[in-house]
Amino acid sequence: MKETGERVAAPQSRIVAIYPGSFDPITNGHLDMIERGSRLADRLIVAILENRRKQTLFSIQERVEMLTEVVRPYPNVEIGWFHGLLVDYVKERGANFILRGIRAISDYEYELQIAHMNRRLSPGVETVFLMAGEAYSFISSQLVKEVASLGGDVSGLVPPLVQDRLRRLLGGTGEGLSAASR
Ligand code: PNS
């Protein structure tokens, strides 16, 4: 309190959310979640899992590049990456909650397990779920890679720059996509 008796405003608490995933590659379903999530939080951190034990189609650098480009229109969204436990990263970034999307019942059981495990590991960490937009409920990174590798059209399923990268990498020949990278 100042000597004049003037009230000093309490610092505004800002809501920080973490949206984690493999993003190998980012799809329009992810982008829909990012757009909607960015309206729920003051800051949304899209956190890419760098899983050294799992082979991915795109390297961590490539995924960071693609995500950085596609989130450019959202000023309160930033890109981060992590390895190890998600809850540790959540604490490190001072986030208030984890954001995840659910497309169908099949996602629900997996997401429930992860959310319970994270809450057990770190009781203060909440997970907030958004239902995937109906136009995106069938899209997964895995299916996109399979379709692209077999020469199918993935426009409308991924951002154009991801489509270009998939074309360059896979060429629609069916080659270049090993079972391990699915
Ligand atoms: O896009 P994905 O592959 O469905 O994302 C899964 C992700 C990254 C959210 C999950 O695998 C994860 O959080 N991994 C980090 C390791 C971890 O914290 N494991 C314990 C909780 S399951």
CSV table of C-alpha atoms and ligand atoms in Angstrom, one decimal:
chain,number,residue,atom,x,y,z
A,1,MET,CA,0.0,0.0,0.0
A,2,LYS,CA,1.4,3.4,-0.9
A,3,GLU,CA,1.6,6.1,1.8
A,4,THR,CA,-1.2,8.1,0.1
A,5,GLY,CA,-3.6,5.2,0.8
A,6,GLU,CA,-3.9,4.5,-2.9
A,7,ARG,CA,-4.7,0.9,-3.7
A,8,VAL,CA,-2.0,-1.1,-5.5
A,9,ALA,CA,-3.6,-3.4,-8.0
A,10,ALA,CA,-2.8,-7.1,-7.4
A,11,PRO,CA,-0.8,-8.6,-10.3
A,12,GLN,CA,-3.2,-10.1,-12.8
A,13,SER,CA,-2.9,-13.9,-12.7
A,14,ARG,CA,-2.5,-15.2,-16.2
A,15,ILE,CA,-3.8,-18.5,-17.4
A,16,VAL,CA,-1.2,-20.6,-19.1
A,17,ALA,CA,-2.1,-23.8,-20.9
A,18,ILE,CA,0.0,-26.6,-22.3
A,19,TYR,CA,-1.2,-28.4,-25.4
A,20,PRO,CA,1.1,-31.5,-25.7
A,21,GLY,CA,1.5,-34.0,-28.4
A,22,SER,CA,3.8,-35.7,-30.9
A,23,PHE,CA,2.6,-33.5,-33.9
A,24,ASP,CA,4.2,-35.8,-36.4
A,25,PRO,CA,2.9,-33.9,-38.3
A,26,ILE,CA,0.5,-31.2,-37.2
A,27,THR,CA,-3.0,-31.7,-38.7
A,28,ASN,CA,-5.9,-29.4,-39.2
A,29,GLY,CA,-7.5,-31.1,-36.2
A,30,HIS,CA,-4.6,-30.0,-34.0
A,31,LEU,CA,-4.8,-26.5,-35.5
A,32,ASP,CA,-8.5,-26.3,-34.6
A,33,MET,CA,-7.6,-27.3,-31.0
A,34,ILE,CA,-4.9,-24.6,-31.0
A,35,GLU,CA,-7.3,-21.9,-32.2
A,36,ARG,CA,-9.9,-22.8,-29.7
A,37,GLY,CA,-7.4,-23.3,-26.9
A,38,SER,CA,-5.9,-19.9,-27.5
A,39,ARG,CA,-9.2,-18.4,-26.6
A,40,LEU,CA,-9.3,-20.2,-23.3
A,41,ALA,CA,-5.9,-19.2,-22.0
A,42,ASP,CA,-3.8,-16.0,-21.9
A,43,ARG,CA,-0.9,-18.1,-23.2
A,44,LEU,CA,-1.0,-21.4,-24.9
A,45,ILE,CA,2.2,-23.4,-25.2
A,46,VAL,CA,2.1,-26.1,-27.8
A,47,ALA,CA,4.6,-28.7,-26.4
A,48,ILE,CA,6.1,-31.2,-28.8
A,49,LEU,CA,7.2,-34.5,-27.3
A,50,GLU,CA,10.7,-35.3,-28.3
A,51,ASN,CA,10.6,-39.1,-27.8
A,52,ARG,CA,14.1,-40.4,-28.4
A,53,ARG,CA,12.8,-44.0,-28.3
A,54,LYS,CA,10.1,-43.6,-30.9
A,55,GLN,CA,11.0,-43.1,-34.5
A,56,THR,CA,9.1,-40.2,-36.0
A,57,LEU,CA,8.7,-39.1,-39.7
A,58,PHE,CA,9.7,-35.5,-38.9
A,59,SER,CA,12.6,-34.6,-36.7
A,60,ILE,CA,12.0,-32.4,-33.7
A,61,GLN,CA,13.5,-29.4,-35.6
A,62,GLU,CA,11.1,-30.0,-38.5
A,63,ARG,CA,8.1,-30.2,-36.3
A,64,VAL,CA,9.1,-27.0,-34.4
A,65,GLU,CA,9.5,-25.2,-37.8
A,66,MET,CA,6.1,-26.4,-39.1
A,67,LEU,CA,4.3,-25.5,-35.9
A,68,THR,CA,6.0,-22.1,-35.6
A,69,GLU,CA,4.8,-21.3,-39.0
A,70,VAL,CA,1.2,-22.4,-38.6
A,71,VAL,CA,0.7,-20.7,-35.2
A,72,ARG,CA,2.0,-17.4,-36.5
A,73,PRO,CA,-1.6,-15.9,-36.7
A,74,TYR,CA,-2.1,-16.5,-33.0
A,75,PRO,CA,-0.1,-14.0,-30.9
A,76,ASN,CA,-0.6,-15.8,-27.6
A,77,VAL,CA,0.5,-19.2,-28.9
A,78,GLU,CA,4.1,-20.3,-28.6
A,79,ILE,CA,6.0,-23.5,-29.4
A,80,GLY,CA,8.0,-25.5,-26.9
A,81,TRP,CA,9.4,-29.1,-26.8
A,82,PHE,CA,10.1,-31.5,-24.0
A,83,HIS,CA,11.3,-34.9,-23.1
A,84,GLY,CA,10.7,-36.8,-19.9
A,85,LEU,CA,7.5,-36.4,-17.9
A,86,LEU,CA,4.9,-34.0,-19.2
A,87,VAL,CA,4.0,-32.9,-15.6
A,88,ASP,CA,7.6,-31.8,-15.1
A,89,TYR,CA,7.4,-29.6,-18.2
A,90,VAL,CA,4.0,-28.2,-17.0
A,91,LYS,CA,5.6,-27.2,-13.7
A,92,GLU,CA,8.7,-25.8,-15.4
A,93,ARG,CA,6.6,-23.6,-17.6
A,94,GLY,CA,4.3,-22.6,-14.7
A,95,ALA,CA,1.2,-23.8,-16.6
A,96,ASN,CA,-2.3,-24.0,-15.0
A,97,PHE,CA,-3.6,-26.9,-17.1
A,98,ILE,CA,-3.0,-29.4,-19.8
A,99,LEU,CA,-5.2,-29.2,-22.9
A,100,ARG,CA,-6.1,-32.3,-24.9
A,101,GLY,CA,-8.6,-33.1,-27.6
A,102,ILE,CA,-11.0,-36.1,-27.8
A,103,ARG,CA,-12.2,-37.2,-31.2
A,104,ALA,CA,-14.2,-40.3,-30.3
A,105,ILE,CA,-14.8,-42.9,-27.6
A,106,SER,CA,-11.7,-44.7,-28.7
A,107,ASP,CA,-9.6,-41.6,-27.6
A,108,TYR,CA,-11.5,-41.3,-24.3
A,109,GLU,CA,-10.0,-44.4,-22.6
A,110,TYR,CA,-6.4,-43.5,-23.6
A,111,GLU,CA,-6.9,-39.9,-22.5
A,112,LEU,CA,-8.5,-40.9,-19.2
A,113,GLN,CA,-5.5,-43.1,-18.4
A,114,ILE,CA,-3.0,-40.3,-19.2
A,115,ALA,CA,-5.0,-37.7,-17.2
A,116,HIS,CA,-5.2,-39.9,-14.2
A,117,MET,CA,-1.6,-40.8,-14.3
A,118,ASN,CA,-0.6,-37.1,-14.6
A,119,ARG,CA,-2.8,-36.2,-11.7
A,120,ARG,CA,-1.2,-39.0,-9.6
A,121,LEU,CA,2.2,-37.8,-10.5
A,122,SER,CA,1.4,-34.2,-9.8
A,123,PRO,CA,-2.0,-33.7,-8.0
A,124,GLY,CA,-2.3,-30.1,-8.8
A,125,VAL,CA,-2.1,-30.6,-12.6
A,126,GLU,CA,-5.6,-30.6,-14.3
A,127,THR,CA,-6.3,-31.7,-17.8
A,128,VAL,CA,-9.0,-29.9,-19.7
A,129,PHE,CA,-10.6,-31.7,-22.7
A,130,LEU,CA,-12.1,-30.2,-25.8
A,131,MET,CA,-14.2,-32.2,-28.2
A,132,ALA,CA,-12.6,-32.2,-31.6
A,133,GLY,CA,-14.4,-30.2,-34.2
A,134,GLU,CA,-16.7,-32.6,-36.1
A,135,ALA,CA,-15.0,-31.8,-39.4
A,136,TYR,CA,-11.7,-33.1,-37.9
A,137,SER,CA,-12.9,-36.0,-35.8
A,138,PHE,CA,-11.5,-38.6,-38.3
A,139,ILE,CA,-8.1,-37.0,-38.8
A,140,SER,CA,-4.9,-38.4,-37.2
A,141,SER,CA,-1.3,-37.8,-38.0
A,142,GLN,CA,-0.9,-41.5,-38.6
A,143,LEU,CA,-3.6,-41.7,-41.2
A,144,VAL,CA,-2.4,-38.6,-42.9
A,145,LYS,CA,1.1,-40.1,-43.3
A,146,GLU,CA,-0.3,-43.3,-44.6
A,147,VAL,CA,-2.6,-41.6,-47.2
A,148,ALA,CA,0.2,-39.2,-48.3
A,149,SER,CA,2.7,-42.1,-48.6
A,150,LEU,CA,0.3,-43.9,-50.9
A,151,GLY,CA,-0.3,-40.9,-53.1
A,152,GLY,CA,-3.7,-39.9,-51.7
A,153,ASP,CA,-4.9,-36.3,-51.4
A,154,VAL,CA,-4.4,-34.8,-47.9
A,155,SER,CA,-5.3,-31.3,-48.8
A,156,GLY,CA,-7.8,-30.0,-46.2
A,157,LEU,CA,-6.4,-32.4,-43.6
A,158,VAL,CA,-3.2,-30.6,-42.9
A,159,PRO,CA,-1.9,-27.0,-43.4
A,160,PRO,CA,-0.6,-26.5,-47.0
A,161,LEU,CA,3.1,-26.2,-45.8
A,162,VAL,CA,2.7,-29.6,-44.1
A,163,GLN,CA,1.3,-31.0,-47.3
A,164,ASP,CA,4.3,-29.7,-49.3
A,165,ARG,CA,6.7,-31.3,-46.8
A,166,LEU,CA,4.9,-34.6,-46.9
A,167,ARG,CA,5.0,-34.5,-50.7
A,168,ARG,CA,8.7,-33.8,-50.7
A,169,LEU,CA,9.5,-36.5,-48.1
A,170,LEU,CA,7.2,-39.3,-49.2
A,171,GLY,CA,6.6,-38.4,-52.8
A,172,GLY,CA,3.4,-40.3,-52.8
A,173,THR,CA,5.3,-43.5,-53.7
A,174,GLY,CA,4.6,-45.4,-50.6
A,175,GLU,CA,8.3,-45.4,-49.9
A,176,GLY,CA,9.9,-43.4,-47.1
A,177,LEU,CA,7.3,-44.4,-44.5
A,178,SER,CA,8.5,-47.2,-42.4
A,179,ALA,CA,6.2,-49.0,-40.0
A,180,ALA,CA,8.3,-47.5,-37.1
A,181,SER,CA,7.5,-44.0,-38.1
A,182,ARG,CA,3.8,-44.4,-38.3
B,1,PNS,O1,0.1,-36.8,-29.8
B,1,PNS,P1,0.2,-37.9,-28.8
B,1,PNS,O2,1.3,-38.9,-29.2
B,1,PNS,O3,-1.1,-38.6,-28.5
B,1,PNS,O4,0.7,-37.3,-27.4
B,1,PNS,C1,0.9,-38.1,-26.2
B,1,PNS,C2,1.6,-37.3,-25.1
B,1,PNS,C3,2.8,-36.5,-25.7
B,1,PNS,C4,0.6,-36.3,-24.5
B,1,PNS,C5,2.0,-38.3,-24.0
B,1,PNS,O5,2.7,-39.4,-24.6
B,1,PNS,C6,3.0,-37.7,-23.0
B,1,PNS,O6,2.6,-36.8,-22.3
B,1,PNS,N1,4.2,-38.2,-23.0
B,1,PNS,C7,5.3,-37.7,-22.1
B,1,PNS,C8,5.7,-38.8,-21.1
B,1,PNS,C9,4.8,-38.8,-19.9
B,1,PNS,O7,4.6,-37.8,-19.2
B,1,PNS,N2,4.3,-40.0,-19.5
B,1,PNS,C10,3.4,-40.1,-18.3
B,1,PNS,C11,2.0,-39.8,-18.6
B,1,PNS,S1,1.2,-40.8,-19.8
